[in-house]
Amino acid sequence: MSTGLTIGTLSEQAIALDNAYVARNYNPLPVVAASAEGAWITDVEGRRYLDCLAAYSAVNFGHRHPALVAAAHDQLDRVTLVSRAFHSDRLGSFARDLADLAGKEMVLPMNTGAEAVESGIKVARKWGHDVKGITTPNIVVAAGNFHGRTISIISFSDDGTARTGFGPFTPGFRVVPFGDAAAAEAAIDDDTVAVLVEPIQGEAGVIIPPADYLPALRRITRERDVLLICDEIQSGLGRTGATFASDRVGVVPDLYLLGKALGGGVVPVSAVIGNRDILGVLHPGEHGSTFGGNPLSAAVGSAVVALLGTGEFQERALTLGERLSDSLLQLVGHGVTAVRSAGLWAGVDIDPSVGTGRDICQRLLARGILVKDTHGQTLRIAPPLVVTGDEVDFIAHELARALQ
Ligand SMILES: *Cc1c(COP(=O)(O)O)cnc(C)c1O
């Protein structure tokens, strides 16, 4: 109900509207974006902030990257949606280029990350059923995982907040410690169809497993004829200094799950990528999505794949990531207890004596930096990959002052 009376600043008005009408399933920082370009967001009062969240890595290429905006504009003037009931002149070339980027043969196009994970689980179960005759399949997953928020996905989460009150849950998952390949191996039995992991756990706080973990999972899954599924929704597409985080340890999974940056921050685009012997288990009518693979998403997704094809973003993430991690490591012992990083992706554990993660986010907000805490005491720093060296120095400099 509107009273017609507006009081407070533009920010306060917008926040009050959100609080009144938007379900409270998030707890946003008190900043109201009005526009954005590259690595910077401008709020409704004209204040500028360096975006160090990049929409959880969906904005890896920066806000409104000219090539992505141009691809979207161009496609808006042609055709945006026909559903998969018909072909479009965009989907096939997008799927070919994305499959090439991943070194695979086929793509199953979806929209959100959670849908890609759900789809990967369905493909693995169907593969187990059709190829191995498994009727009661199980999938081995890692503790501390984050794969999205649907019922089946929270069914194998160990985050109490994400689960409490949402049961009953989907059976068929076995949770083992992250980083422990022997535990994964011990959990595999004749009914196991897949091992599903994030190569680096993002929401958990940029947790990097031992270098031999993923290679060991690869060897074990091959020996046991079980699929290895890598959820690269946050870790993939340049963030870690490689196209895929699994590239860093020389591992090629059977299925890649992609999302977030695949839509360039413009539209939701996700995908399951694999070879024909696996994705070929899907036949007409067995799985679907009205918007999955629509021409607008495919046009933007193709432009994203083209950006990654140059290697420029992977290279930037690598070199600027070293610069960021060098300066962040100097803060250990000065309000920071630990720093973990991979490319332009850092988890910074805040010493509780200087405040909570949320406190430091508030202080950084006042200093013109947008960053988000995860699990209470950890900041996850992930600026768009278009950030400059000076801006990377600005992050560490302002964090040092916010910790004082
Ligand atoms: C964000 C994320 C998802 C879920 O993506 P949504 O688009 O939010 O559904 C899944 N897996 C990982 C690793 C993620 O970071």
CSV table of C-alpha atoms and ligand atoms in Angstrom, one decimal:
chain,number,residue,atom,x,y,z
A,1,MET,CA,0.0,0.0,0.0
A,2,SER,CA,1.5,3.3,-1.0
A,3,THR,CA,0.8,6.4,1.1
A,4,GLY,CA,2.1,8.7,-1.6
A,5,LEU,CA,4.5,10.2,0.9
A,6,THR,CA,8.2,9.6,0.4
A,7,ILE,CA,10.7,10.4,3.0
A,8,GLY,CA,14.5,9.8,3.3
A,9,THR,CA,17.2,9.6,0.8
A,10,LEU,CA,16.8,7.8,-2.5
A,11,SER,CA,18.8,4.9,-1.1
A,12,GLU,CA,16.6,4.7,2.0
A,13,GLN,CA,13.4,4.8,-0.2
A,14,ALA,CA,14.7,2.0,-2.4
A,15,ILE,CA,15.7,-0.1,0.6
A,16,ALA,CA,12.3,0.4,2.3
A,17,LEU,CA,10.5,-0.7,-0.9
A,18,ASP,CA,12.7,-3.9,-1.0
A,19,ASN,CA,12.1,-4.6,2.6
A,20,ALA,CA,8.3,-4.1,2.2
A,21,TYR,CA,7.8,-6.1,-1.0
A,22,VAL,CA,10.7,-8.5,-1.7
A,23,ALA,CA,10.9,-11.8,0.1
A,24,ARG,CA,13.7,-11.5,2.8
A,25,ASN,CA,15.7,-14.5,1.6
A,26,TYR,CA,18.8,-12.3,1.4
A,27,ASN,CA,20.4,-9.7,3.7
A,28,PRO,CA,21.9,-7.1,1.3
A,29,LEU,CA,24.4,-4.5,2.2
A,30,PRO,CA,22.8,-1.1,2.3
A,31,VAL,CA,23.8,0.1,-1.1
A,32,VAL,CA,21.4,0.7,-4.0
A,33,ALA,CA,22.9,0.3,-7.5
A,34,ALA,CA,21.6,2.5,-10.2
A,35,SER,CA,24.2,1.9,-13.0
A,36,ALA,CA,27.4,0.1,-13.5
A,37,GLU,CA,30.3,-0.1,-16.0
A,38,GLY,CA,33.4,-2.4,-16.0
A,39,ALA,CA,34.4,-3.0,-12.4
A,40,TRP,CA,32.4,-0.1,-10.9
A,41,ILE,CA,28.9,0.3,-9.6
A,42,THR,CA,27.3,3.7,-9.1
A,43,ASP,CA,24.5,4.1,-6.5
A,44,VAL,CA,21.3,6.2,-6.7
A,45,GLU,CA,23.1,9.1,-4.9
A,46,GLY,CA,26.0,9.0,-7.5
A,47,ARG,CA,28.6,7.4,-5.2
A,48,ARG,CA,30.9,4.9,-7.0
A,49,TYR,CA,32.1,1.6,-5.6
A,50,LEU,CA,34.6,-0.9,-6.9
A,51,ASP,CA,32.7,-4.2,-7.2
A,52,CYS,CA,34.6,-6.9,-5.6
A,53,LEU,CA,31.9,-9.5,-5.6
A,54,ALA,CA,31.1,-9.4,-9.4
A,55,ALA,CA,27.7,-10.9,-8.7
A,56,TYR,CA,29.3,-14.1,-7.3
A,57,SER,CA,31.5,-14.2,-10.5
A,58,ALA,CA,28.6,-13.8,-12.9
A,59,VAL,CA,30.1,-10.5,-14.0
A,60,ASN,CA,33.6,-11.9,-14.7
A,61,PHE,CA,33.9,-9.7,-17.8
A,62,GLY,CA,32.8,-6.6,-16.1
A,63,HIS,CA,29.5,-4.8,-16.0
A,64,ARG,CA,28.0,-4.2,-19.5
A,65,HIS,CA,31.1,-5.5,-21.4
A,66,PRO,CA,30.7,-3.8,-24.8
A,67,ALA,CA,30.9,-7.0,-26.8
A,68,LEU,CA,28.3,-8.7,-24.6
A,69,VAL,CA,25.9,-5.7,-24.6
A,70,ALA,CA,26.3,-5.5,-28.4
A,71,ALA,CA,25.5,-9.2,-28.9
A,72,ALA,CA,22.4,-8.8,-26.7
A,73,HIS,CA,21.2,-5.6,-28.5
A,74,ASP,CA,21.7,-7.2,-31.8
A,75,GLN,CA,19.7,-10.3,-30.9
A,76,LEU,CA,16.9,-8.3,-29.2
A,77,ASP,CA,16.2,-6.9,-32.7
A,78,ARG,CA,15.9,-10.4,-34.2
A,79,VAL,CA,14.4,-13.1,-32.1
A,80,THR,CA,14.7,-13.7,-28.3
A,81,LEU,CA,12.7,-16.9,-27.6
A,82,VAL,CA,11.2,-19.7,-29.7
A,83,SER,CA,11.5,-22.6,-27.1
A,84,ARG,CA,13.2,-25.8,-28.1
A,85,ALA,CA,10.0,-26.8,-30.0
A,86,PHE,CA,11.8,-25.1,-32.9
A,87,HIS,CA,15.4,-24.6,-33.9
A,88,SER,CA,17.0,-21.1,-33.8
A,89,ASP,CA,19.9,-19.9,-35.9
A,90,ARG,CA,21.9,-19.2,-32.7
A,91,LEU,CA,21.8,-22.3,-30.5
A,92,GLY,CA,23.8,-24.8,-32.6
A,93,SER,CA,26.8,-22.5,-33.1
A,94,PHE,CA,26.8,-21.5,-29.4
A,95,ALA,CA,26.8,-25.2,-28.4
A,96,ARG,CA,29.6,-26.0,-30.9
A,97,ASP,CA,31.8,-23.2,-29.6
A,98,LEU,CA,31.2,-23.9,-26.0
A,99,ALA,CA,31.8,-27.6,-26.4
A,100,ASP,CA,35.1,-26.8,-28.2
A,101,LEU,CA,36.1,-24.5,-25.4
A,102,ALA,CA,35.6,-27.4,-23.0
A,103,GLY,CA,37.1,-30.0,-25.3
A,104,LYS,CA,33.8,-31.9,-25.3
A,105,GLU,CA,31.3,-33.0,-27.9
A,106,MET,CA,27.9,-31.8,-26.7
A,107,VAL,CA,26.1,-29.2,-24.6
A,108,LEU,CA,22.8,-29.4,-22.6
A,109,PRO,CA,21.7,-25.7,-22.3
A,110,MET,CA,19.8,-24.5,-19.3
A,111,ASN,CA,19.4,-21.2,-17.4
A,112,THR,CA,20.5,-21.0,-13.8
A,113,GLY,CA,23.4,-22.7,-12.0
A,114,ALA,CA,21.1,-24.8,-9.9
A,115,GLU,CA,19.4,-26.1,-13.1
A,116,ALA,CA,22.7,-27.1,-14.5
A,117,VAL,CA,23.5,-29.1,-11.3
A,118,GLU,CA,20.0,-30.7,-11.3
A,119,SER,CA,20.5,-31.5,-14.9
A,120,GLY,CA,24.0,-33.0,-14.3
A,121,ILE,CA,22.5,-35.2,-11.5
A,122,LYS,CA,19.7,-36.3,-13.9
A,123,VAL,CA,22.1,-37.1,-16.7
A,124,ALA,CA,24.4,-39.1,-14.3
A,125,ARG,CA,21.4,-41.1,-13.0
A,126,LYS,CA,20.1,-41.8,-16.5
A,127,TRP,CA,23.6,-42.8,-17.6
A,128,GLY,CA,23.9,-45.2,-14.6
A,129,HIS,CA,20.4,-46.6,-15.5
A,130,ASP,CA,20.9,-47.0,-19.2
A,131,VAL,CA,24.6,-47.9,-19.4
A,132,LYS,CA,25.2,-49.7,-16.2
A,133,GLY,CA,21.8,-51.0,-15.2
A,134,ILE,CA,21.8,-49.2,-11.9
A,135,THR,CA,18.3,-48.7,-10.4
A,136,THR,CA,19.1,-47.3,-7.0
A,137,PRO,CA,21.9,-44.8,-7.9
A,138,ASN,CA,24.0,-42.8,-5.4
A,139,ILE,CA,26.2,-39.8,-6.0
A,140,VAL,CA,29.2,-39.0,-3.9
A,141,VAL,CA,29.5,-35.3,-2.9
A,142,ALA,CA,31.8,-33.2,-0.7
A,143,ALA,CA,31.1,-31.7,2.7
A,144,GLY,CA,30.9,-27.9,2.7
A,145,ASN,CA,29.6,-27.9,-0.9
A,146,PHE,CA,27.5,-25.2,-2.5
A,147,HIS,CA,25.6,-26.3,-5.6
A,148,GLY,CA,22.5,-24.1,-5.4
A,149,ARG,CA,19.2,-24.0,-3.6
A,150,THR,CA,16.7,-26.4,-5.0
A,151,ILE,CA,15.3,-29.3,-2.9
A,152,SER,CA,17.5,-32.0,-4.4
A,153,ILE,CA,20.6,-29.8,-4.1
A,154,ILE,CA,20.0,-28.8,-0.5
A,155,SER,CA,19.4,-32.5,0.2
A,156,PHE,CA,23.2,-33.0,0.1
A,157,SER,CA,24.2,-29.7,1.6
A,158,ASP,CA,25.5,-29.6,5.2
A,159,ASP,CA,24.5,-25.9,5.7
A,160,GLY,CA,21.8,-26.0,8.4
A,161,THR,CA,20.3,-22.7,7.4
A,162,ALA,CA,19.8,-23.9,3.9
A,163,ARG,CA,18.1,-27.1,5.0
A,164,THR,CA,16.1,-26.4,8.2
A,165,GLY,CA,12.4,-26.5,7.5
A,166,PHE,CA,12.7,-27.6,3.9
A,167,GLY,CA,12.5,-31.3,4.2
A,168,PRO,CA,11.8,-34.0,3.2
A,169,PHE,CA,14.9,-34.4,1.1
A,170,THR,CA,15.9,-36.3,-2.0
A,171,PRO,CA,17.8,-39.5,-1.2
A,172,GLY,CA,20.8,-40.9,-3.1
A,173,PHE,CA,23.7,-38.7,-2.0
A,174,ARG,CA,26.8,-39.5,0.1
A,175,VAL,CA,28.7,-36.7,1.7
A,176,VAL,CA,32.4,-37.2,2.4
A,177,PRO,CA,35.1,-34.7,3.5
A,178,PHE,CA,36.3,-32.3,0.8
A,179,GLY,CA,39.9,-32.7,-0.2
A,180,ASP,CA,40.0,-36.4,0.9
A,181,ALA,CA,40.1,-38.6,-2.2
A,182,ALA,CA,40.4,-41.8,-0.1
A,183,ALA,CA,37.1,-41.0,1.6
A,184,ALA,CA,35.5,-40.5,-1.7
A,185,GLU,CA,36.9,-43.8,-2.9
A,186,ALA,CA,35.6,-45.6,0.2
A,187,ALA,CA,32.1,-44.2,-0.4
A,188,ILE,CA,31.9,-45.5,-4.0
A,189,ASP,CA,30.0,-48.8,-4.4
A,190,ASP,CA,28.4,-50.7,-7.3
A,191,ASP,CA,25.4,-48.2,-7.3
A,192,THR,CA,27.6,-45.1,-7.5
A,193,VAL,CA,27.0,-43.2,-10.7
A,194,ALA,CA,29.0,-40.0,-10.1
A,195,VAL,CA,31.3,-38.0,-7.9
A,196,LEU,CA,30.2,-34.4,-7.9
A,197,VAL,CA,32.6,-31.7,-6.6
A,198,GLU,CA,33.6,-28.0,-6.9
A,199,PRO,CA,37.3,-28.0,-7.9
A,200,ILE,CA,37.6,-25.0,-5.5
A,201,GLN,CA,34.8,-24.4,-3.0
A,202,GLY,CA,33.6,-20.8,-3.5
A,203,GLU,CA,30.8,-20.2,-1.1
A,204,ALA,CA,32.7,-22.2,1.6
A,205,GLY,CA,35.3,-19.4,1.4
A,206,VAL,CA,37.5,-20.2,-1.5
A,207,ILE,CA,38.7,-23.5,-0.2
A,208,ILE,CA,41.5,-25.0,-2.3
A,209,PRO,CA,41.9,-28.7,-2.0
A,210,PRO,CA,45.4,-30.4,-2.0
A,211,ALA,CA,46.8,-30.4,-5.6
A,212,ASP,CA,46.5,-34.2,-5.9
A,213,TYR,CA,42.9,-34.3,-4.8
A,214,LEU,CA,41.2,-33.8,-8.2
A,215,PRO,CA,43.7,-35.9,-10.1
A,216,ALA,CA,43.1,-38.7,-7.6
A,217,LEU,CA,39.3,-38.4,-8.0
A,218,ARG,CA,39.9,-38.5,-11.8
A,219,ARG,CA,41.9,-41.7,-11.5
A,220,ILE,CA,39.5,-43.3,-9.0
A,221,THR,CA,36.3,-42.5,-11.0
A,222,ARG,CA,37.9,-43.9,-14.1
A,223,GLU,CA,38.9,-47.1,-12.4
A,224,ARG,CA,35.4,-47.5,-10.9
A,225,ASP,CA,33.6,-46.5,-14.1
A,226,VAL,CA,31.9,-43.6,-12.3
A,227,LEU,CA,31.4,-40.1,-13.8
A,228,LEU,CA,33.4,-37.2,-12.5
A,229,ILE,CA,31.3,-34.0,-12.5
A,230,CYS,CA,33.0,-30.7,-11.8
A,231,ASP,CA,30.7,-27.8,-10.8
A,232,GLU,CA,32.6,-24.9,-12.4
A,233,ILE,CA,29.7,-22.5,-12.0
A,234,GLN,CA,31.7,-20.1,-9.9
A,235,SER,CA,35.3,-21.4,-10.4
A,236,GLY,CA,35.1,-21.6,-14.2
A,237,LEU,CA,35.3,-19.2,-17.1
A,238,GLY,CA,38.5,-17.3,-16.2
A,239,ARG,CA,38.2,-16.6,-12.5
A,240,THR,CA,41.1,-18.7,-11.3
A,241,GLY,CA,43.5,-17.8,-14.2
A,242,ALA,CA,42.4,-20.7,-16.3
A,243,THR,CA,39.3,-21.4,-18.4
A,244,PHE,CA,38.4,-24.0,-15.8
A,245,ALA,CA,39.7,-24.4,-12.3
A,246,SER,CA,40.2,-28.1,-13.1
A,247,ASP,CA,42.7,-27.1,-15.8
A,248,ARG,CA,45.0,-25.9,-13.0
A,249,VAL,CA,45.6,-29.5,-11.9
A,250,GLY,CA,45.4,-31.0,-15.4
A,251,VAL,CA,42.0,-32.7,-14.8
A,252,VAL,CA,39.3,-33.1,-17.4
A,253,PRO,CA,36.0,-34.2,-15.8
A,254,ASP,CA,33.3,-36.2,-17.7
A,255,LEU,CA,30.8,-33.4,-17.2
A,256,TYR,CA,31.4,-29.7,-16.7
A,257,LEU,CA,28.6,-27.7,-15.0
A,258,LEU,CA,28.7,-24.0,-16.0
A,259,GLY,CA,26.5,-21.0,-15.2
A,260,LYS,CA,27.1,-17.5,-13.8
A,261,ALA,CA,29.7,-15.9,-16.1
A,262,LEU,CA,28.4,-17.9,-19.1
A,263,GLY,CA,25.5,-15.3,-19.3
A,264,GLY,CA,28.0,-12.5,-19.1
A,265,GLY,CA,26.0,-10.8,-16.4
A,266,VAL,CA,23.3,-10.1,-19.0
A,267,VAL,CA,21.0,-13.1,-19.0
A,268,PRO,CA,21.0,-16.4,-17.0
A,269,VAL,CA,22.8,-19.0,-19.1
A,270,SER,CA,23.9,-22.4,-17.8
A,271,ALA,CA,25.1,-25.7,-19.3
A,272,VAL,CA,26.1,-29.2,-18.8
A,273,ILE,CA,28.9,-30.1,-21.1
A,274,GLY,CA,30.1,-33.6,-22.0
A,275,ASN,CA,30.7,-36.2,-24.6
A,276,ARG,CA,28.0,-38.0,-26.7
A,277,ASP,CA,28.3,-41.3,-24.8
A,278,ILE,CA,27.0,-39.5,-21.7
A,279,LEU,CA,24.7,-36.6,-22.8
A,280,GLY,CA,23.4,-38.9,-25.5
A,281,VAL,CA,21.4,-40.8,-22.8
A,282,LEU,CA,18.8,-37.9,-23.0
A,283,HIS,CA,16.1,-38.5,-25.6
A,284,PRO,CA,13.2,-36.2,-26.6
A,285,GLY,CA,10.8,-35.5,-23.7
A,286,GLU,CA,13.1,-36.8,-21.0
A,287,HIS,CA,14.3,-33.4,-19.8
A,288,GLY,CA,13.6,-29.8,-20.8
A,289,SER,CA,13.4,-26.1,-20.1
A,290,THR,CA,11.3,-23.5,-21.9
A,291,PHE,CA,14.0,-20.9,-21.8
A,292,GLY,CA,17.1,-23.2,-22.0
A,293,GLY,CA,19.1,-22.4,-25.1
A,294,ASN,CA,17.0,-19.5,-26.2
A,295,PRO,CA,18.4,-17.3,-29.0
A,296,LEU,CA,19.2,-14.3,-26.7
A,297,SER,CA,21.1,-16.5,-24.2
A,298,ALA,CA,22.8,-18.3,-27.0
A,299,ALA,CA,23.9,-15.0,-28.6
A,300,VAL,CA,25.3,-13.7,-25.3
A,301,GLY,CA,26.8,-17.0,-24.5
A,302,SER,CA,28.6,-17.1,-27.9
A,303,ALA,CA,30.1,-13.7,-27.2
A,304,VAL,CA,31.3,-14.9,-23.8
A,305,VAL,CA,32.9,-17.9,-25.4
A,306,ALA,CA,34.6,-15.6,-27.9
A,307,LEU,CA,36.0,-13.4,-25.1
A,308,LEU,CA,37.4,-16.5,-23.4
A,309,GLY,CA,38.9,-17.7,-26.6
A,310,THR,CA,41.5,-14.9,-26.6
A,311,GLY,CA,42.9,-16.0,-23.3
A,312,GLU,CA,43.2,-12.4,-22.2
A,313,PHE,CA,40.8,-12.8,-19.2
A,314,GLN,CA,42.5,-15.9,-18.0
A,315,GLU,CA,45.9,-14.1,-18.2
A,316,ARG,CA,44.6,-11.0,-16.4
A,317,ALA,CA,43.2,-13.2,-13.6
A,318,LEU,CA,46.5,-14.9,-13.2
A,319,THR,CA,48.8,-11.8,-13.1
A,320,LEU,CA,46.4,-9.5,-11.2
A,321,GLY,CA,45.6,-12.4,-8.9
A,322,GLU,CA,49.2,-12.7,-7.9
A,323,ARG,CA,49.3,-9.0,-7.2
A,324,LEU,CA,46.2,-9.2,-5.1
A,325,SER,CA,47.3,-12.2,-3.1
A,326,ASP,CA,50.8,-10.7,-2.5
A,327,SER,CA,49.2,-7.6,-0.9
A,328,LEU,CA,46.6,-9.6,1.0
A,329,LEU,CA,49.1,-11.9,2.5
A,330,GLN,CA,50.8,-8.9,4.0
A,331,LEU,CA,47.7,-8.4,6.1
A,332,VAL,CA,48.0,-11.8,7.8
A,333,GLY,CA,48.7,-11.0,11.5
A,334,HIS,CA,47.2,-7.6,11.0
A,335,GLY,CA,43.5,-8.3,11.4
A,336,VAL,CA,43.6,-11.2,8.9
A,337,THR,CA,44.2,-14.8,10.0
A,338,ALA,CA,44.5,-16.5,6.6
A,339,VAL,CA,44.3,-15.8,2.9
A,340,ARG,CA,43.6,-18.4,0.2
A,341,SER,CA,43.6,-17.5,-3.4
A,342,ALA,CA,43.4,-18.8,-7.0
A,343,GLY,CA,43.6,-16.2,-9.7
A,344,LEU,CA,41.4,-13.2,-9.0
A,345,TRP,CA,39.5,-15.0,-6.3
A,346,ALA,CA,40.5,-14.7,-2.6
A,347,GLY,CA,39.1,-15.9,0.6
A,348,VAL,CA,40.3,-13.7,3.5
A,349,ASP,CA,39.6,-14.9,7.1
A,350,ILE,CA,39.0,-11.9,9.4
A,351,ASP,CA,40.4,-12.0,12.9
A,352,PRO,CA,37.2,-12.0,15.1
A,353,SER,CA,38.9,-9.4,17.4
A,354,VAL,CA,38.6,-6.7,14.7
A,355,GLY,CA,35.0,-7.6,13.8
A,356,THR,CA,32.8,-9.9,11.9
A,357,GLY,CA,33.0,-10.4,8.2
A,358,ARG,CA,29.9,-8.3,7.9
A,359,ASP,CA,31.4,-5.5,10.0
A,360,ILE,CA,34.4,-5.3,7.6
A,361,CYS,CA,32.0,-5.3,4.6
A,362,GLN,CA,30.2,-2.3,6.1
A,363,ARG,CA,33.5,-0.5,6.6
A,364,LEU,CA,34.7,-1.3,3.1
A,365,LEU,CA,31.3,-0.1,1.7
A,366,ALA,CA,32.0,3.3,3.4
A,367,ARG,CA,35.4,3.3,1.6
A,368,GLY,CA,34.0,2.6,-1.8
A,369,ILE,CA,34.4,-1.1,-2.0
A,370,LEU,CA,31.7,-3.7,-2.3
A,371,VAL,CA,32.5,-7.1,-1.0
A,372,LYS,CA,30.5,-9.9,0.7
A,373,ASP,CA,31.2,-12.0,3.7
A,374,THR,CA,30.6,-15.8,3.7
A,375,HIS,CA,30.4,-18.1,6.7
A,376,GLY,CA,30.7,-15.3,9.3
A,377,GLN,CA,34.4,-14.4,9.3
A,378,THR,CA,35.4,-14.8,5.7
A,379,LEU,CA,35.5,-12.2,2.9
A,380,ARG,CA,35.4,-13.5,-0.6
A,381,ILE,CA,37.1,-11.0,-2.9
A,382,ALA,CA,36.3,-11.6,-6.6
A,383,PRO,CA,36.4,-8.4,-8.7
A,384,PRO,CA,35.5,-8.5,-12.4
A,385,LEU,CA,38.5,-9.6,-14.4
A,386,VAL,CA,38.6,-6.2,-16.2
A,387,VAL,CA,39.9,-4.6,-12.9
A,388,THR,CA,43.2,-2.7,-13.3
A,389,GLY,CA,46.4,-3.2,-11.3
A,390,ASP,CA,45.8,0.1,-9.5
A,391,GLU,CA,42.3,-1.0,-8.5
A,392,VAL,CA,43.7,-4.2,-7.2
A,393,ASP,CA,46.1,-2.2,-5.0
A,394,PHE,CA,43.2,0.0,-3.9
A,395,ILE,CA,41.4,-3.1,-2.6
A,396,ALA,CA,44.2,-4.3,-0.4
A,397,HIS,CA,45.0,-0.7,0.8
A,398,GLU,CA,41.4,0.0,1.8
A,399,LEU,CA,41.0,-3.4,3.4
A,400,ALA,CA,44.1,-2.7,5.5
A,401,ARG,CA,42.6,0.6,6.7
A,402,ALA,CA,39.2,-1.1,7.4
A,403,LEU,CA,40.9,-3.6,9.6
A,404,GLN,CA,42.5,-0.9,11.8
B,1,LIG,C1,26.1,-20.0,-7.6
B,1,LIG,C2,26.5,-21.5,-7.7
B,1,LIG,C3,25.5,-22.4,-8.0
B,1,LIG,C4,24.0,-22.1,-8.2
B,1,LIG,O1,23.8,-21.1,-9.2
B,1,LIG,P1,22.4,-20.3,-9.3
B,1,LIG,O2,22.5,-19.6,-10.7
B,1,LIG,O3,22.4,-19.4,-8.2
B,1,LIG,O4,21.3,-21.3,-9.2
B,1,LIG,C5,25.9,-23.7,-8.2
B,1,LIG,N1,27.2,-24.1,-7.9
B,1,LIG,C6,28.1,-23.2,-7.6
B,1,LIG,C7,29.5,-23.7,-7.4
B,1,LIG,C8,27.8,-21.9,-7.4
B,1,LIG,O5,28.7,-21.0,-7.0
